[in-house]
mmCIF file of C-alpha atoms and ligand atoms in Angstrom:
data_model
loop_
_atom_site.group_PDB
_atom_site.id
_atom_site.type_symbol
_atom_site.label_atom_id
_atom_site.label_comp_id
_atom_site.label_asym_id
_atom_site.label_seq_id
_atom_site.Cartn_x
_atom_site.Cartn_y
_atom_site.Cartn_z
ATOM 1 C CA MET E 1 0.000 0.000 0.000
ATOM 2 C CA GLY E 2 3.073 2.181 -0.115
ATOM 3 C CA LEU E 3 3.081 3.148 3.559
ATOM 4 C CA PRO E 4 4.703 2.066 6.827
ATOM 5 C CA PHE E 5 2.761 0.189 9.512
ATOM 6 C CA ARG E 6 3.744 0.236 13.174
ATOM 7 C CA LEU E 7 2.687 -2.056 16.007
ATOM 8 C CA VAL E 8 3.041 -1.704 19.782
ATOM 9 C CA LEU E 9 1.721 -4.493 21.968
ATOM 10 C CA TYR E 10 1.869 -5.942 25.460
ATOM 11 C CA ALA E 11 2.140 -9.686 25.995
ATOM 12 C CA THR E 12 3.009 -11.935 28.909
ATOM 13 C CA THR E 13 6.042 -13.476 27.189
ATOM 14 C CA PRO E 14 8.378 -12.398 24.373
ATOM 15 C CA ALA E 15 7.424 -15.493 22.384
ATOM 16 C CA LEU E 16 3.720 -14.615 22.502
ATOM 17 C CA ALA E 17 4.524 -11.060 21.468
ATOM 18 C CA THR E 18 6.650 -12.178 18.515
ATOM 19 C CA ASN E 19 4.154 -14.754 17.299
ATOM 20 C CA ALA E 20 1.280 -12.315 17.510
ATOM 21 C CA ALA E 21 3.224 -9.582 15.719
ATOM 22 C CA GLU E 22 4.272 -11.957 12.969
ATOM 23 C CA ALA E 23 0.702 -13.148 12.475
ATOM 24 C CA ALA E 24 -0.484 -9.534 12.226
ATOM 25 C CA TRP E 25 2.265 -8.633 9.719
ATOM 26 C CA SER E 26 1.505 -11.596 7.552
ATOM 27 C CA ARG E 27 -2.203 -10.694 7.414
ATOM 28 C CA ILE E 28 -1.279 -7.112 6.409
ATOM 29 C CA SER E 29 1.083 -8.350 3.754
ATOM 30 C CA GLU E 30 -1.557 -10.752 2.427
ATOM 31 C CA LEU E 31 -4.022 -7.855 2.154
ATOM 32 C CA ASN E 32 -1.396 -5.715 0.455
ATOM 33 C CA GLY E 33 -1.133 -8.415 -2.202
ATOM 34 C CA ILE E 34 -4.910 -8.265 -2.723
ATOM 35 C CA LEU E 35 -5.913 -4.615 -2.321
ATOM 36 C CA SER E 36 -2.904 -2.576 -3.454
ATOM 37 C CA ASP E 37 -2.959 -0.684 -6.739
ATOM 38 C CA TYR E 38 0.838 -0.461 -6.593
ATOM 39 C CA GLU E 39 1.103 -4.229 -7.137
ATOM 40 C CA PRO E 40 0.408 -5.064 -10.789
ATOM 41 C CA GLU E 41 -0.644 -8.621 -9.897
ATOM 42 C CA SER E 42 -2.880 -7.777 -6.925
ATOM 43 C CA GLU E 43 -6.479 -8.935 -7.203
ATOM 44 C CA LEU E 44 -7.463 -5.253 -7.434
ATOM 45 C CA SER E 45 -5.091 -4.498 -10.329
ATOM 46 C CA ARG E 46 -6.239 -7.601 -12.173
ATOM 47 C CA LEU E 47 -9.850 -6.523 -11.689
ATOM 48 C CA SER E 48 -9.076 -3.038 -13.048
ATOM 49 C CA ARG E 49 -7.584 -4.640 -16.166
ATOM 50 C CA THR E 50 -10.918 -6.344 -16.938
ATOM 51 C CA SER E 51 -12.670 -2.953 -17.183
ATOM 52 C CA GLY E 52 -14.727 -2.523 -20.324
ATOM 53 C CA SER E 53 -14.608 -6.231 -21.203
ATOM 54 C CA GLY E 54 -18.189 -6.862 -20.120
ATOM 55 C CA THR E 55 -17.063 -9.722 -17.848
ATOM 56 C CA TRP E 56 -18.365 -10.322 -14.344
ATOM 57 C CA VAL E 57 -15.321 -11.116 -12.222
ATOM 58 C CA PRO E 58 -15.656 -13.280 -9.079
ATOM 59 C CA LEU E 59 -14.287 -11.469 -6.024
ATOM 60 C CA GLY E 60 -12.342 -12.913 -3.119
ATOM 61 C CA HIS E 61 -13.715 -12.417 0.379
ATOM 62 C CA ASP E 62 -11.538 -9.414 1.303
ATOM 63 C CA LEU E 63 -11.930 -7.481 -1.944
ATOM 64 C CA SER E 64 -15.684 -8.030 -1.926
ATOM 65 C CA ARG E 65 -16.015 -6.707 1.625
ATOM 66 C CA VAL E 66 -14.034 -3.575 0.783
ATOM 67 C CA LEU E 67 -15.861 -2.928 -2.495
ATOM 68 C CA ILE E 68 -19.271 -3.412 -0.872
ATOM 69 C CA ALA E 69 -18.372 -0.961 1.917
ATOM 70 C CA ALA E 70 -17.011 1.518 -0.646
ATOM 71 C CA ASN E 71 -20.183 1.215 -2.707
ATOM 72 C CA THR E 72 -22.399 2.002 0.298
ATOM 73 C CA LEU E 73 -20.249 4.993 1.251
ATOM 74 C CA SER E 74 -20.337 6.318 -2.315
ATOM 75 C CA ARG E 75 -24.101 6.081 -2.447
ATOM 76 C CA ASP E 76 -24.517 7.706 0.981
ATOM 77 C CA SER E 77 -22.064 10.516 0.204
ATOM 78 C CA ASN E 78 -23.523 11.252 -3.222
ATOM 79 C CA GLY E 79 -20.260 10.216 -4.836
ATOM 80 C CA ALA E 80 -17.914 12.305 -2.667
ATOM 81 C CA PHE E 81 -16.269 9.020 -1.699
ATOM 82 C CA ASP E 82 -15.362 7.189 -4.871
ATOM 83 C CA VAL E 83 -12.804 4.404 -5.379
ATOM 84 C CA THR E 84 -12.945 4.827 -9.159
ATOM 85 C CA VAL E 85 -10.850 8.022 -8.863
ATOM 86 C CA GLY E 86 -7.750 6.042 -10.017
ATOM 87 C CA PRO E 87 -7.344 7.911 -13.338
ATOM 88 C CA GLU E 88 -7.777 11.263 -11.552
ATOM 89 C CA VAL E 89 -5.251 10.328 -8.866
ATOM 90 C CA ALA E 90 -2.832 9.239 -11.615
ATOM 91 C CA LEU E 91 -3.162 12.713 -13.177
ATOM 92 C CA TRP E 92 -2.538 14.298 -9.793
ATOM 93 C CA LYS E 93 0.616 12.186 -9.340
ATOM 94 C CA ARG E 94 1.898 13.262 -12.729
ATOM 95 C CA ALA E 95 1.050 16.912 -11.960
ATOM 96 C CA ARG E 96 3.014 16.673 -8.721
ATOM 97 C CA ARG E 97 6.041 15.267 -10.546
ATOM 98 C CA GLN E 98 5.943 17.748 -13.416
ATOM 99 C CA ARG E 99 4.670 20.726 -11.393
ATOM 100 C CA GLU E 100 2.121 21.407 -14.064
ATOM 101 C CA LEU E 101 -1.649 21.076 -14.038
ATOM 102 C CA PRO E 102 -3.196 18.499 -16.355
ATOM 103 C CA SER E 103 -4.940 19.825 -19.462
ATOM 104 C CA LYS E 104 -8.723 20.219 -19.480
ATOM 105 C CA THR E 105 -8.887 17.356 -21.984
ATOM 106 C CA ALA E 106 -6.896 15.041 -19.709
ATOM 107 C CA ILE E 107 -9.101 15.928 -16.724
ATOM 108 C CA ASN E 108 -12.262 15.340 -18.738
ATOM 109 C CA GLU E 109 -10.978 11.976 -19.936
ATOM 110 C CA ALA E 110 -10.134 10.950 -16.343
ATOM 111 C CA ARG E 111 -13.577 12.078 -15.223
ATOM 112 C CA ARG E 112 -15.183 10.034 -17.988
ATOM 113 C CA LEU E 113 -13.467 6.925 -16.573
ATOM 114 C CA SER E 114 -14.516 7.672 -12.975
ATOM 115 C CA GLY E 115 -17.819 7.440 -11.179
ATOM 116 C CA TRP E 116 -18.900 4.998 -8.516
ATOM 117 C CA THR E 117 -21.873 3.708 -10.547
ATOM 118 C CA LEU E 118 -19.384 2.330 -13.106
ATOM 119 C CA VAL E 119 -18.612 -0.478 -10.625
ATOM 120 C CA GLU E 120 -21.476 -2.965 -10.594
ATOM 121 C CA LEU E 121 -21.649 -5.600 -7.877
ATOM 122 C CA ARG E 122 -23.836 -8.683 -7.705
ATOM 123 C CA GLN E 123 -24.167 -11.739 -5.580
ATOM 124 C CA ASN E 124 -23.586 -15.163 -7.085
ATOM 125 C CA GLY E 125 -24.357 -17.910 -4.603
ATOM 126 C CA GLY E 126 -22.296 -17.247 -1.489
ATOM 127 C CA SER E 127 -19.838 -14.905 -3.187
ATOM 128 C CA HIS E 128 -19.808 -11.644 -5.099
ATOM 129 C CA GLU E 129 -18.865 -10.530 -8.575
ATOM 130 C CA ALA E 130 -17.927 -7.160 -10.022
ATOM 131 C CA LEU E 131 -18.241 -5.616 -13.449
ATOM 132 C CA LEU E 132 -16.264 -2.499 -14.368
ATOM 133 C CA VAL E 133 -18.307 -0.797 -17.038
ATOM 134 C CA LYS E 134 -15.824 1.328 -19.023
ATOM 135 C CA SER E 135 -12.509 0.350 -20.512
ATOM 136 C CA GLY E 136 -9.533 2.140 -18.880
ATOM 137 C CA MET E 137 -11.011 2.338 -15.380
ATOM 138 C CA ARG E 138 -8.635 2.112 -12.447
ATOM 139 C CA LEU E 139 -9.755 1.356 -8.911
ATOM 140 C CA ASP E 140 -7.858 3.015 -6.069
ATOM 141 C CA LEU E 141 -8.513 1.813 -2.518
ATOM 142 C CA GLY E 142 -6.063 4.334 -1.026
ATOM 143 C CA ALA E 143 -8.752 5.759 1.255
ATOM 144 C CA ILE E 144 -10.163 2.500 2.617
ATOM 145 C CA ALA E 145 -7.752 -0.452 2.268
ATOM 146 C CA LYS E 146 -5.316 0.554 5.002
ATOM 147 C CA GLY E 147 -8.222 0.875 7.436
ATOM 148 C CA TYR E 148 -9.480 -2.567 6.471
ATOM 149 C CA ALA E 149 -5.964 -3.988 6.910
ATOM 150 C CA LEU E 150 -5.768 -2.397 10.379
ATOM 151 C CA ASP E 151 -9.106 -3.926 11.432
ATOM 152 C CA GLU E 152 -8.079 -7.333 10.127
ATOM 153 C CA ALA E 153 -4.657 -7.224 11.795
ATOM 154 C CA ALA E 154 -6.327 -6.166 15.087
ATOM 155 C CA LEU E 155 -8.589 -9.194 14.780
ATOM 156 C CA VAL E 156 -5.540 -11.421 14.344
ATOM 157 C CA LEU E 157 -3.922 -9.925 17.460
ATOM 158 C CA ARG E 158 -7.050 -10.594 19.502
ATOM 159 C CA GLN E 159 -7.211 -14.159 18.190
ATOM 160 C CA GLN E 160 -3.627 -14.535 19.435
ATOM 161 C CA GLY E 161 -4.741 -13.430 22.902
ATOM 162 C CA ILE E 162 -3.317 -9.905 22.675
ATOM 163 C CA GLN E 163 -5.654 -7.246 24.077
ATOM 164 C CA ARG E 164 -3.327 -4.295 24.695
ATOM 165 C CA PHE E 165 -2.091 -2.940 21.384
ATOM 166 C CA LEU E 166 -1.785 0.068 19.126
ATOM 167 C CA LEU E 167 -1.468 -0.567 15.419
ATOM 168 C CA SER E 168 -0.977 2.242 12.941
ATOM 169 C CA GLY E 169 -0.641 2.475 9.193
ATOM 170 C CA GLY E 170 0.168 5.720 7.439
ATOM 171 C CA GLY E 171 -1.227 7.799 10.311
ATOM 172 C CA ASP E 172 -4.477 5.870 10.731
ATOM 173 C CA MET E 173 -4.676 3.667 13.780
ATOM 174 C CA VAL E 174 -6.611 1.071 15.718
ATOM 175 C CA MET E 175 -6.266 0.610 19.460
ATOM 176 C CA GLY E 176 -7.067 -2.286 21.743
ATOM 177 C CA ASP E 177 -7.003 -1.996 25.521
ATOM 178 C CA PRO E 178 -4.669 0.702 26.891
ATOM 179 C CA PRO E 179 -1.162 0.065 28.250
ATOM 180 C CA PRO E 180 -1.204 -1.178 31.877
ATOM 181 C CA GLY E 181 -2.205 1.544 34.327
ATOM 182 C CA GLN E 182 -3.244 3.976 31.578
ATOM 183 C CA ILE E 183 -6.709 5.165 30.573
ATOM 184 C CA GLY E 184 -5.857 5.081 26.880
ATOM 185 C CA TRP E 185 -3.164 5.340 24.250
ATOM 186 C CA ARG E 186 -1.925 8.918 24.140
ATOM 187 C CA ILE E 187 -2.376 10.192 20.584
ATOM 188 C CA GLU E 188 -1.414 13.618 19.287
ATOM 189 C CA ALA E 189 -4.096 14.973 16.957
ATOM 190 C CA GLY E 190 -4.780 18.154 15.022
ATOM 191 C CA VAL E 191 -1.253 18.743 13.742
ATOM 192 C CA PHE E 192 -2.079 21.281 11.045
ATOM 193 C CA ASP E 193 0.771 22.973 9.235
ATOM 194 C CA THR E 194 -0.103 26.653 9.350
ATOM 195 C CA PRO E 195 1.000 29.275 11.879
ATOM 196 C CA GLU E 196 -2.612 30.026 12.954
ATOM 197 C CA ALA E 197 -3.378 26.343 13.514
ATOM 198 C CA PRO E 198 -5.589 25.395 16.476
ATOM 199 C CA THR E 199 -3.864 23.944 19.503
ATOM 200 C CA ARG E 200 -2.838 20.314 19.057
ATOM 201 C CA ARG E 201 -4.594 17.858 21.322
ATOM 202 C CA PHE E 202 -3.554 14.751 23.128
ATOM 203 C CA LEU E 203 -6.346 12.212 23.025
ATOM 204 C CA HIS E 204 -6.468 9.140 25.234
ATOM 205 C CA LEU E 205 -8.088 6.413 23.208
ATOM 206 C CA ALA E 206 -8.790 2.706 23.709
ATOM 207 C CA LYS E 207 -10.857 0.093 21.850
ATOM 208 C CA THR E 208 -11.510 2.353 18.903
ATOM 209 C CA ALA E 209 -9.930 3.622 15.704
ATOM 210 C CA LEU E 210 -8.762 7.009 14.460
ATOM 211 C CA ALA E 211 -8.023 8.210 10.937
ATOM 212 C CA THR E 212 -6.869 11.495 9.478
ATOM 213 C CA SER E 213 -6.974 12.866 5.965
ATOM 214 C CA GLY E 214 -5.307 15.958 4.721
ATOM 215 C CA ASP E 215 -2.880 17.577 2.359
ATOM 216 C CA SER E 216 -0.090 18.237 4.853
ATOM 217 C CA PHE E 217 2.073 15.396 3.606
ATOM 218 C CA GLN E 218 0.645 14.568 0.206
ATOM 219 C CA ARG E 219 0.268 17.585 -2.001
ATOM 220 C CA ALA E 220 1.248 19.167 -5.289
ATOM 221 C CA GLU E 221 2.064 22.894 -5.314
ATOM 222 C CA ILE E 222 1.439 24.434 -8.695
ATOM 223 C CA GLY E 223 1.252 28.162 -9.388
ATOM 224 C CA GLY E 224 1.039 28.934 -5.667
ATOM 225 C CA ILE E 225 -1.971 26.656 -5.194
ATOM 226 C CA ARG E 226 -1.837 23.494 -3.181
ATOM 227 C CA TYR E 227 -3.635 20.475 -4.619
ATOM 228 C CA SER E 228 -4.385 17.634 -2.236
ATOM 229 C CA HIS E 229 -4.152 13.939 -3.111
ATOM 230 C CA ILE E 230 -7.808 13.836 -2.115
ATOM 231 C CA VAL E 231 -9.766 14.317 -5.285
ATOM 232 C CA ASP E 232 -13.145 15.993 -5.494
ATOM 233 C CA PRO E 233 -14.797 13.521 -7.881
ATOM 234 C CA ARG E 234 -17.148 16.231 -9.126
ATOM 235 C CA LYS E 235 -14.197 18.291 -10.356
ATOM 236 C CA GLY E 236 -11.671 15.582 -11.179
ATOM 237 C CA ILE E 237 -8.865 17.466 -9.456
ATOM 238 C CA GLY E 238 -7.246 17.542 -6.006
ATOM 239 C CA MET E 239 -8.942 19.565 -3.268
ATOM 240 C CA THR E 240 -7.515 23.041 -2.669
ATOM 241 C CA ASP E 241 -9.153 23.947 0.655
ATOM 242 C CA HIS E 242 -6.137 22.916 2.770
ATOM 243 C CA SER E 243 -7.764 20.753 5.411
ATOM 244 C CA LEU E 244 -7.139 18.217 8.131
ATOM 245 C CA VAL E 245 -9.983 15.861 9.036
ATOM 246 C CA THR E 246 -9.762 13.514 12.021
ATOM 247 C CA VAL E 247 -12.360 10.789 12.531
ATOM 248 C CA ILE E 248 -12.890 8.473 15.496
ATOM 249 C CA CYS E 249 -15.108 5.385 15.338
ATOM 250 C CA PRO E 250 -14.818 1.693 16.220
ATOM 251 C CA SER E 251 -13.985 0.506 12.695
ATOM 252 C CA ALA E 252 -10.663 1.595 11.182
ATOM 253 C CA MET E 253 -11.978 0.929 7.683
ATOM 254 C CA LEU E 254 -14.900 3.252 8.272
ATOM 255 C CA ALA E 255 -12.717 5.886 9.974
ATOM 256 C CA ASP E 256 -10.278 5.791 7.039
ATOM 257 C CA ALA E 257 -13.004 6.171 4.418
ATOM 258 C CA LEU E 258 -14.990 8.745 6.399
ATOM 259 C CA SER E 259 -11.947 10.969 6.869
ATOM 260 C CA THR E 260 -11.579 11.164 3.102
ATOM 261 C CA ALA E 261 -15.317 11.519 2.430
ATOM 262 C CA VAL E 262 -15.650 14.314 5.010
ATOM 263 C CA SER E 263 -12.627 16.071 3.448
ATOM 264 C CA VAL E 264 -14.592 16.225 0.200
ATOM 265 C CA LEU E 265 -17.989 16.975 1.768
ATOM 266 C CA GLY E 266 -16.583 19.811 3.892
ATOM 267 C CA PRO E 267 -17.853 21.318 7.158
ATOM 268 C CA THR E 268 -21.473 21.776 6.027
ATOM 269 C CA ASP E 269 -22.348 18.202 5.051
ATOM 270 C CA GLY E 270 -19.378 16.309 6.531
ATOM 271 C CA PRO E 271 -20.385 16.181 10.222
ATOM 272 C CA ASP E 272 -23.912 14.843 9.511
ATOM 273 C CA PHE E 273 -22.457 12.240 7.194
ATOM 274 C CA ALA E 274 -20.006 11.118 9.895
ATOM 275 C CA ALA E 275 -22.767 11.092 12.545
ATOM 276 C CA HIS E 276 -24.951 8.959 10.284
ATOM 277 C CA HIS E 277 -22.139 6.378 10.368
ATOM 278 C CA GLY E 278 -21.688 6.644 14.141
ATOM 279 C CA ALA E 279 -18.384 8.540 13.972
ATOM 280 C CA GLU E 280 -16.994 11.648 15.692
ATOM 281 C CA VAL E 281 -15.198 14.152 13.505
ATOM 282 C CA TRP E 282 -12.928 17.190 13.833
ATOM 283 C CA ILE E 283 -12.418 19.368 10.762
ATOM 284 C CA ILE E 284 -9.722 22.042 10.520
ATOM 285 C CA ARG E 285 -9.557 24.011 7.264
ATOM 286 C CA LYS E 286 -7.919 27.037 5.821
ATOM 287 C CA PRO E 287 -9.733 27.561 2.532
ATOM 288 C CA ALA E 288 -8.673 31.231 2.325
ATOM 289 C CA SER E 289 -6.910 33.407 4.874
ATOM 290 C CA THR E 290 -8.660 32.245 8.043
ATOM 291 C CA VAL E 291 -8.600 28.927 9.829
ATOM 292 C CA GLU E 292 -11.990 27.301 10.456
ATOM 293 C CA GLU E 293 -12.606 24.590 13.003
ATOM 294 C CA THR E 294 -15.709 22.387 13.269
ATOM 295 C CA GLN E 295 -16.201 19.378 15.501
ATOM 296 C CA SER E 296 -18.953 16.970 16.442
ATOM 297 C CA ALA E 297 -20.349 17.060 19.975
ATOM 298 C CA GLY E 298 -18.663 13.825 21.041
ATOM 299 C CA PHE E 299 -15.193 14.577 19.698
ATOM 300 C CA PRO E 300 -12.750 14.782 22.645
ATOM 301 C CA GLY E 301 -11.410 18.257 23.503
ATOM 302 C CA GLU E 302 -12.549 21.837 22.990
ATOM 303 C CA PRO E 303 -12.112 23.990 19.886
ATOM 304 C CA THR E 304 -9.467 26.712 20.148
ATOM 305 C CA PRO E 305 -11.053 30.145 20.695
ATOM 306 C CA PHE E 306 -9.579 32.043 17.755
ATOM 307 C CA PRO E 307 -10.275 35.766 17.499
ATOM 308 C CA ASN E 308 -10.452 35.589 13.717
ATOM 309 C CA GLN E 309 -12.294 32.337 13.470
ATOM 310 C CA ARG E 310 -15.488 31.790 11.569
ATOM 311 C CA ARG E 311 -17.647 29.133 13.143
HETATM 312 P P1 LIG T 401 -4.015 9.198 3.602
HETATM 313 O O1 LIG T 401 -3.648 8.222 2.535
HETATM 314 O O2 LIG T 401 -3.104 10.377 3.695
HETATM 315 O O3 LIG T 401 -4.332 8.590 4.925
HETATM 316 P P2 LIG T 401 -6.764 9.291 2.792
HETATM 317 O O4 LIG T 401 -7.195 8.236 3.708
HETATM 318 O O5 LIG T 401 -7.632 10.498 2.686
HETATM 319 O O6 LIG T 401 -5.351 9.870 3.122
HETATM 320 O O7 LIG T 401 -6.649 8.644 1.370
HETATM 321 C C1 LIG T 401 -6.290 9.410 0.244
HETATM 322 C C2 LIG T 401 -6.151 8.491 -0.942
HETATM 323 O O8 LIG T 401 -7.453 8.023 -1.309
HETATM 324 C C3 LIG T 401 -5.611 9.166 -2.179
HETATM 325 O O9 LIG T 401 -4.212 9.076 -2.246
HETATM 326 C C4 LIG T 401 -6.265 8.367 -3.284
HETATM 327 O O10 LIG T 401 -5.573 7.162 -3.474
HETATM 328 C C5 LIG T 401 -7.626 8.034 -2.717
HETATM 329 N N1 LIG T 401 -8.674 9.051 -2.986
HETATM 330 C C6 LIG T 401 -8.513 10.348 -3.369
HETATM 331 N N2 LIG T 401 -9.698 10.975 -3.456
HETATM 332 C C7 LIG T 401 -10.654 10.070 -3.130
HETATM 333 C C8 LIG T 401 -12.093 10.118 -3.037
HETATM 334 N N3 LIG T 401 -12.777 11.237 -3.319
HETATM 335 N N4 LIG T 401 -12.728 8.982 -2.663
HETATM 336 C C9 LIG T 401 -12.046 7.846 -2.389
HETATM 337 N N5 LIG T 401 -10.709 7.740 -2.455
HETATM 338 C C10 LIG T 401 -10.008 8.826 -2.817
HETATM 339 MG MG1 LIG T 402 -8.866 8.248 4.915
#
């Protein structure tokens, strides 16, 4: 998936710790081989290559679970969350390398090959099948697969008898019980790279998951404008509102996907969307010259009282 994972756990013996960690790593690496779009032979990449052929492709258990969840989130978010953004993300990657915006024609072509309704899913007996409608489509699970891998690896740890753990992948994380004597894992959140940023918070979290999405680390700067790796599917180009979205909910897959969806939906529609999925959210944005902060009632901590802040 092109990102580092990190695991901290408590066990009664070193052997139990090592075995559990190895089992978790091997599950993550198995999922990488299925869900990654960086691996040309992953099940996902093979599925993308069938696009436009009119063939229904049988899906393995993991890919079908992720695609079904993605489909529901796309429908619920009116397409703000969309795993068919592959061609648009590819354009963004090229733009970042060449420091030049794609042409209108290239953006329109990428938009033609994107759209969540172009992935059709159906049940066939006990399993599922997918059909990718247009030739040249490219699925990108960058906003959901790492969360799924975290949930699955946490399950493996629990099956190995490990209850106290913190597992993170590319900034998203899932926590089990806290370290001995602690009320939770101490997590720094709200690290937003502008001078007027709200105060960072330390959250103490256990038995839940947290995900962040933003353009602080992944961005292309072209002509003084910052384009995020999060694409607004309606425009076909990276978001430019400079934001950091943090989501907390029990499922890491959901937290991962919601953080991206809320980044696209913004502070007006984002919080209701997160609440509908049982998640707490904290949105920090700087779309123009002032920083805006919005958070759901159950998100831990208080917003920073900024003199110049629009609420
Ligand atoms: P990060 O990878 O930094 O944790 P996200 O979870 O927000 O951030 O995932 C961003 C990735 O998701 C992008 O790099 C891209 O692969 C994919 N993506 C971009 N825009 C969308 C979107 N609107 N819906 C679904 N996935 C997206
Ligand atoms: Mg995400």
